[in-house]
Amino acid sequence: MTAAIPRRKRRKLKSEINVVPYIDVMLVLLIIFMVTAPLLTLSFEVDLPSSTAKALESKQDPVIVSVRADGQLSLKLPEAKEPQAMDSGALQAQLGALASQDKNLRVIVAADKTVAYEKVVAAMDVIKAAKIEKVGLATDAR
């Protein structure tokens, strides 16, 4: 009788790179850089010159142009209690007169959030036609 001879199977060599250790090293490096990056900010002392000049303060209240949901325009002057309803021609004339008196006149366009954007842009066009440069926009004005 012949005895069965156990045959050894030859293992085939893998030619692939195992990337799991490289991913671990990259994650450790990422954590190290994330921790050390805020500590590397460079700063230095600067001796600034001192001055007695004061900041300019504008105590003048702005003129408010309100746009209602129906598109009607109204103008509220700083000393007035209630806004005055007017059409675009009268608004442009009034703002032009105010701008000729004060070159630093500030105008704020106040519009409710339901007003169509087209009506707000039309109001801003009237203000620009009155040659006013300092225009702000406020929404949801009441």
PDB file of C-alpha atoms in Angstrom:
ATOM      1  CA  MET A   1       0.000   0.000   0.000  1.00  0.00           C
ATOM      2  CA  THR A   2       1.146   3.355  -0.742  1.00  0.00           C
ATOM      3  CA  ALA A   3       0.768   5.983   1.832  1.00  0.00           C
ATOM      4  CA  ALA A   4      -0.730   9.274   0.891  1.00  0.00           C
ATOM      5  CA  ILE A   5       1.929  11.870   0.707  1.00  0.00           C
ATOM      6  CA  PRO A   6       0.640  15.191   1.864  1.00  0.00           C
ATOM      7  CA  ARG A   7       1.353  17.817  -0.707  1.00  0.00           C
ATOM      8  CA  ARG A   8       2.180  21.280   0.399  1.00  0.00           C
ATOM      9  CA  LYS A   9       0.398  23.984  -1.430  1.00  0.00           C
ATOM     10  CA  ARG A  10       2.584  26.793  -2.534  1.00  0.00           C
ATOM     11  CA  ARG A  11       1.304  30.174  -1.505  1.00  0.00           C
ATOM     12  CA  LYS A  12       1.268  32.758  -4.201  1.00  0.00           C
ATOM     13  CA  LEU A  13       2.983  36.030  -3.373  1.00  0.00           C
ATOM     14  CA  LYS A  14       0.809  39.140  -3.335  1.00  0.00           C
ATOM     15  CA  SER A  15       2.113  42.002  -5.360  1.00  0.00           C
ATOM     16  CA  GLU A  16      -0.323  44.545  -3.856  1.00  0.00           C
ATOM     17  CA  ILE A  17       0.608  47.268  -1.392  1.00  0.00           C
ATOM     18  CA  ASN A  18      -1.209  47.180   1.905  1.00  0.00           C
ATOM     19  CA  VAL A  19      -2.418  50.777   2.342  1.00  0.00           C
ATOM     20  CA  VAL A  20      -4.019  50.433   5.771  1.00  0.00           C
ATOM     21  CA  PRO A  21      -0.831  51.404   7.687  1.00  0.00           C
ATOM     22  CA  TYR A  22      -0.359  54.404   5.385  1.00  0.00           C
ATOM     23  CA  ILE A  23      -3.897  55.605   6.100  1.00  0.00           C
ATOM     24  CA  ASP A  24      -3.237  55.332   9.835  1.00  0.00           C
ATOM     25  CA  VAL A  25      -0.056  57.371   9.509  1.00  0.00           C
ATOM     26  CA  MET A  26      -1.855  60.015   7.437  1.00  0.00           C
ATOM     27  CA  LEU A  27      -4.636  60.351  10.014  1.00  0.00           C
ATOM     28  CA  VAL A  28      -2.103  60.770  12.815  1.00  0.00           C
ATOM     29  CA  LEU A  29      -0.270  63.440  10.804  1.00  0.00           C
ATOM     30  CA  LEU A  30      -3.549  65.206  10.057  1.00  0.00           C
ATOM     31  CA  ILE A  31      -4.385  65.362  13.761  1.00  0.00           C
ATOM     32  CA  ILE A  32      -0.902  66.638  14.581  1.00  0.00           C
ATOM     33  CA  PHE A  33      -1.144  69.399  11.980  1.00  0.00           C
ATOM     34  CA  MET A  34      -4.644  70.366  13.093  1.00  0.00           C
ATOM     35  CA  VAL A  35      -3.454  70.739  16.670  1.00  0.00           C
ATOM     36  CA  THR A  36      -0.232  72.599  15.891  1.00  0.00           C
ATOM     37  CA  ALA A  37      -1.514  74.929  13.132  1.00  0.00           C
ATOM     38  CA  PRO A  38      -3.243  77.387  15.508  1.00  0.00           C
ATOM     39  CA  LEU A  39      -0.097  77.546  17.610  1.00  0.00           C
ATOM     40  CA  LEU A  40       2.050  78.620  14.673  1.00  0.00           C
ATOM     41  CA  THR A  41       0.420  82.000  14.126  1.00  0.00           C
ATOM     42  CA  LEU A  42       3.063  84.653  14.124  1.00  0.00           C
ATOM     43  CA  SER A  43       2.513  87.865  15.989  1.00  0.00           C
ATOM     44  CA  PHE A  44       4.677  90.750  17.001  1.00  0.00           C
ATOM     45  CA  GLU A  45       4.363  93.945  18.963  1.00  0.00           C
ATOM     46  CA  VAL A  46       3.705  97.180  17.087  1.00  0.00           C
ATOM     47  CA  ASP A  47       4.049 100.557  18.744  1.00  0.00           C
ATOM     48  CA  LEU A  48       1.393 102.693  17.073  1.00  0.00           C
ATOM     49  CA  PRO A  49       1.656 106.464  17.210  1.00  0.00           C
ATOM     50  CA  SER A  50      -0.768 108.235  19.504  1.00  0.00           C
ATOM     51  CA  SER A  51      -3.153 110.892  18.258  1.00  0.00           C
ATOM     52  CA  THR A  52      -5.585 113.346  19.738  1.00  0.00           C
ATOM     53  CA  ALA A  53      -7.920 113.201  16.721  1.00  0.00           C
ATOM     54  CA  LYS A  54     -11.434 112.020  17.406  1.00  0.00           C
ATOM     55  CA  ALA A  55     -13.556 109.821  15.191  1.00  0.00           C
ATOM     56  CA  LEU A  56     -16.114 111.594  13.078  1.00  0.00           C
ATOM     57  CA  GLU A  57     -19.621 111.103  14.325  1.00  0.00           C
ATOM     58  CA  SER A  58     -22.643 111.717  12.190  1.00  0.00           C
ATOM     59  CA  LYS A  59     -25.397 112.816  14.512  1.00  0.00           C
ATOM     60  CA  GLN A  60     -27.653 113.620  11.605  1.00  0.00           C
ATOM     61  CA  ASP A  61     -30.522 111.171  11.259  1.00  0.00           C
ATOM     62  CA  PRO A  62     -31.053 109.752   7.788  1.00  0.00           C
ATOM     63  CA  VAL A  63     -33.966 110.497   5.508  1.00  0.00           C
ATOM     64  CA  ILE A  64     -36.177 107.416   5.114  1.00  0.00           C
ATOM     65  CA  VAL A  65     -37.922 106.542   1.864  1.00  0.00           C
ATOM     66  CA  SER A  66     -40.604 103.900   2.495  1.00  0.00           C
ATOM     67  CA  VAL A  67     -42.007 101.599  -0.166  1.00  0.00           C
ATOM     68  CA  ARG A  68     -45.402 100.144   0.648  1.00  0.00           C
ATOM     69  CA  ALA A  69     -46.720  96.826  -0.639  1.00  0.00           C
ATOM     70  CA  ASP A  70     -48.847  98.604  -3.267  1.00  0.00           C
ATOM     71  CA  GLY A  71     -45.764 100.474  -4.558  1.00  0.00           C
ATOM     72  CA  GLN A  72     -46.621 103.853  -3.056  1.00  0.00           C
ATOM     73  CA  LEU A  73     -43.605 105.878  -1.928  1.00  0.00           C
ATOM     74  CA  SER A  74     -43.390 108.007   1.186  1.00  0.00           C
ATOM     75  CA  LEU A  75     -40.707 110.267   2.620  1.00  0.00           C
ATOM     76  CA  LYS A  76     -39.924 110.676   6.310  1.00  0.00           C
ATOM     77  CA  LEU A  77     -37.640 113.556   7.183  1.00  0.00           C
ATOM     78  CA  PRO A  78     -35.603 113.384  10.435  1.00  0.00           C
ATOM     79  CA  GLU A  79     -37.668 116.074  12.152  1.00  0.00           C
ATOM     80  CA  ALA A  80     -41.053 114.739  10.931  1.00  0.00           C
ATOM     81  CA  LYS A  81     -43.121 112.345  13.010  1.00  0.00           C
ATOM     82  CA  GLU A  82     -45.027 110.659  10.171  1.00  0.00           C
ATOM     83  CA  PRO A  83     -43.944 109.775   6.642  1.00  0.00           C
ATOM     84  CA  GLN A  84     -45.428 111.880   3.864  1.00  0.00           C
ATOM     85  CA  ALA A  85     -46.868 109.973   0.862  1.00  0.00           C
ATOM     86  CA  MET A  86     -45.811 111.250  -2.563  1.00  0.00           C
ATOM     87  CA  ASP A  87     -45.276 110.117  -6.125  1.00  0.00           C
ATOM     88  CA  SER A  88     -41.857 109.495  -7.665  1.00  0.00           C
ATOM     89  CA  GLY A  89     -41.598 112.949  -9.315  1.00  0.00           C
ATOM     90  CA  ALA A  90     -42.330 114.817  -6.089  1.00  0.00           C
ATOM     91  CA  LEU A  91     -39.968 112.503  -4.189  1.00  0.00           C
ATOM     92  CA  GLN A  92     -37.155 113.167  -6.643  1.00  0.00           C
ATOM     93  CA  ALA A  93     -37.709 116.942  -6.417  1.00  0.00           C
ATOM     94  CA  GLN A  94     -37.797 116.871  -2.599  1.00  0.00           C
ATOM     95  CA  LEU A  95     -34.660 114.711  -2.348  1.00  0.00           C
ATOM     96  CA  GLY A  96     -32.878 116.848  -4.943  1.00  0.00           C
ATOM     97  CA  ALA A  97     -33.576 119.961  -2.869  1.00  0.00           C
ATOM     98  CA  LEU A  98     -32.329 118.236   0.281  1.00  0.00           C
ATOM     99  CA  ALA A  99     -29.207 116.981  -1.506  1.00  0.00           C
ATOM    100  CA  SER A 100     -28.374 120.466  -2.793  1.00  0.00           C
ATOM    101  CA  GLN A 101     -28.393 121.736   0.810  1.00  0.00           C
ATOM    102  CA  ASP A 102     -26.394 118.833   2.272  1.00  0.00           C
ATOM    103  CA  LYS A 103     -23.934 116.819   0.174  1.00  0.00           C
ATOM    104  CA  ASN A 104     -23.577 114.190   2.943  1.00  0.00           C
ATOM    105  CA  LEU A 105     -27.294 113.421   3.055  1.00  0.00           C
ATOM    106  CA  ARG A 106     -27.961 109.781   3.950  1.00  0.00           C
ATOM    107  CA  VAL A 107     -31.084 108.065   2.628  1.00  0.00           C
ATOM    108  CA  ILE A 108     -32.427 104.695   3.751  1.00  0.00           C
ATOM    109  CA  VAL A 109     -34.917 102.775   1.631  1.00  0.00           C
ATOM    110  CA  ALA A 110     -37.315 100.924   3.928  1.00  0.00           C
ATOM    111  CA  ALA A 111     -39.535  98.260   2.424  1.00  0.00           C
ATOM    112  CA  ASP A 112     -41.802  95.576   3.774  1.00  0.00           C
ATOM    113  CA  LYS A 113     -40.738  92.024   3.010  1.00  0.00           C
ATOM    114  CA  THR A 114     -43.816  91.506   0.838  1.00  0.00           C
ATOM    115  CA  VAL A 115     -42.903  94.354  -1.541  1.00  0.00           C
ATOM    116  CA  ALA A 116     -41.834  93.259  -5.010  1.00  0.00           C
ATOM    117  CA  TYR A 117     -38.142  93.796  -5.648  1.00  0.00           C
ATOM    118  CA  GLU A 118     -38.981  95.766  -8.790  1.00  0.00           C
ATOM    119  CA  LYS A 119     -40.682  98.476  -6.706  1.00  0.00           C
ATOM    120  CA  VAL A 120     -37.691  98.772  -4.375  1.00  0.00           C
ATOM    121  CA  VAL A 121     -35.327  99.136  -7.336  1.00  0.00           C
ATOM    122  CA  ALA A 122     -37.634 101.787  -8.824  1.00  0.00           C
ATOM    123  CA  ALA A 123     -37.439 103.722  -5.541  1.00  0.00           C
ATOM    124  CA  MET A 124     -33.651 103.460  -5.566  1.00  0.00           C
ATOM    125  CA  ASP A 125     -33.622 104.746  -9.162  1.00  0.00           C
ATOM    126  CA  VAL A 126     -35.595 107.813  -8.045  1.00  0.00           C
ATOM    127  CA  ILE A 127     -33.065 108.402  -5.268  1.00  0.00           C
ATOM    128  CA  LYS A 128     -30.099 108.042  -7.649  1.00  0.00           C
ATOM    129  CA  ALA A 129     -31.797 110.449 -10.080  1.00  0.00           C
ATOM    130  CA  ALA A 130     -31.848 113.006  -7.237  1.00  0.00           C
ATOM    131  CA  LYS A 131     -28.013 112.664  -7.148  1.00  0.00           C
ATOM    132  CA  ILE A 132     -27.787 111.084  -3.699  1.00  0.00           C
ATOM    133  CA  GLU A 133     -24.833 108.744  -3.249  1.00  0.00           C
ATOM    134  CA  LYS A 134     -25.274 107.429   0.301  1.00  0.00           C
ATOM    135  CA  VAL A 135     -28.187 104.995   0.105  1.00  0.00           C
ATOM    136  CA  GLY A 136     -28.920 102.135   2.489  1.00  0.00           C
ATOM    137  CA  LEU A 137     -31.573  99.437   2.417  1.00  0.00           C
ATOM    138  CA  ALA A 138     -33.725  98.287   5.323  1.00  0.00           C
ATOM    139  CA  THR A 139     -36.260  95.488   4.994  1.00  0.00           C
ATOM    140  CA  ASP A 140     -39.400  94.708   6.954  1.00  0.00           C
ATOM    141  CA  ALA A 141     -39.878  98.334   7.981  1.00  0.00           C
ATOM    142  CA  ARG A 142     -43.106  99.279   9.636  1.00  0.00           C
TER     143      ARG A 142
END
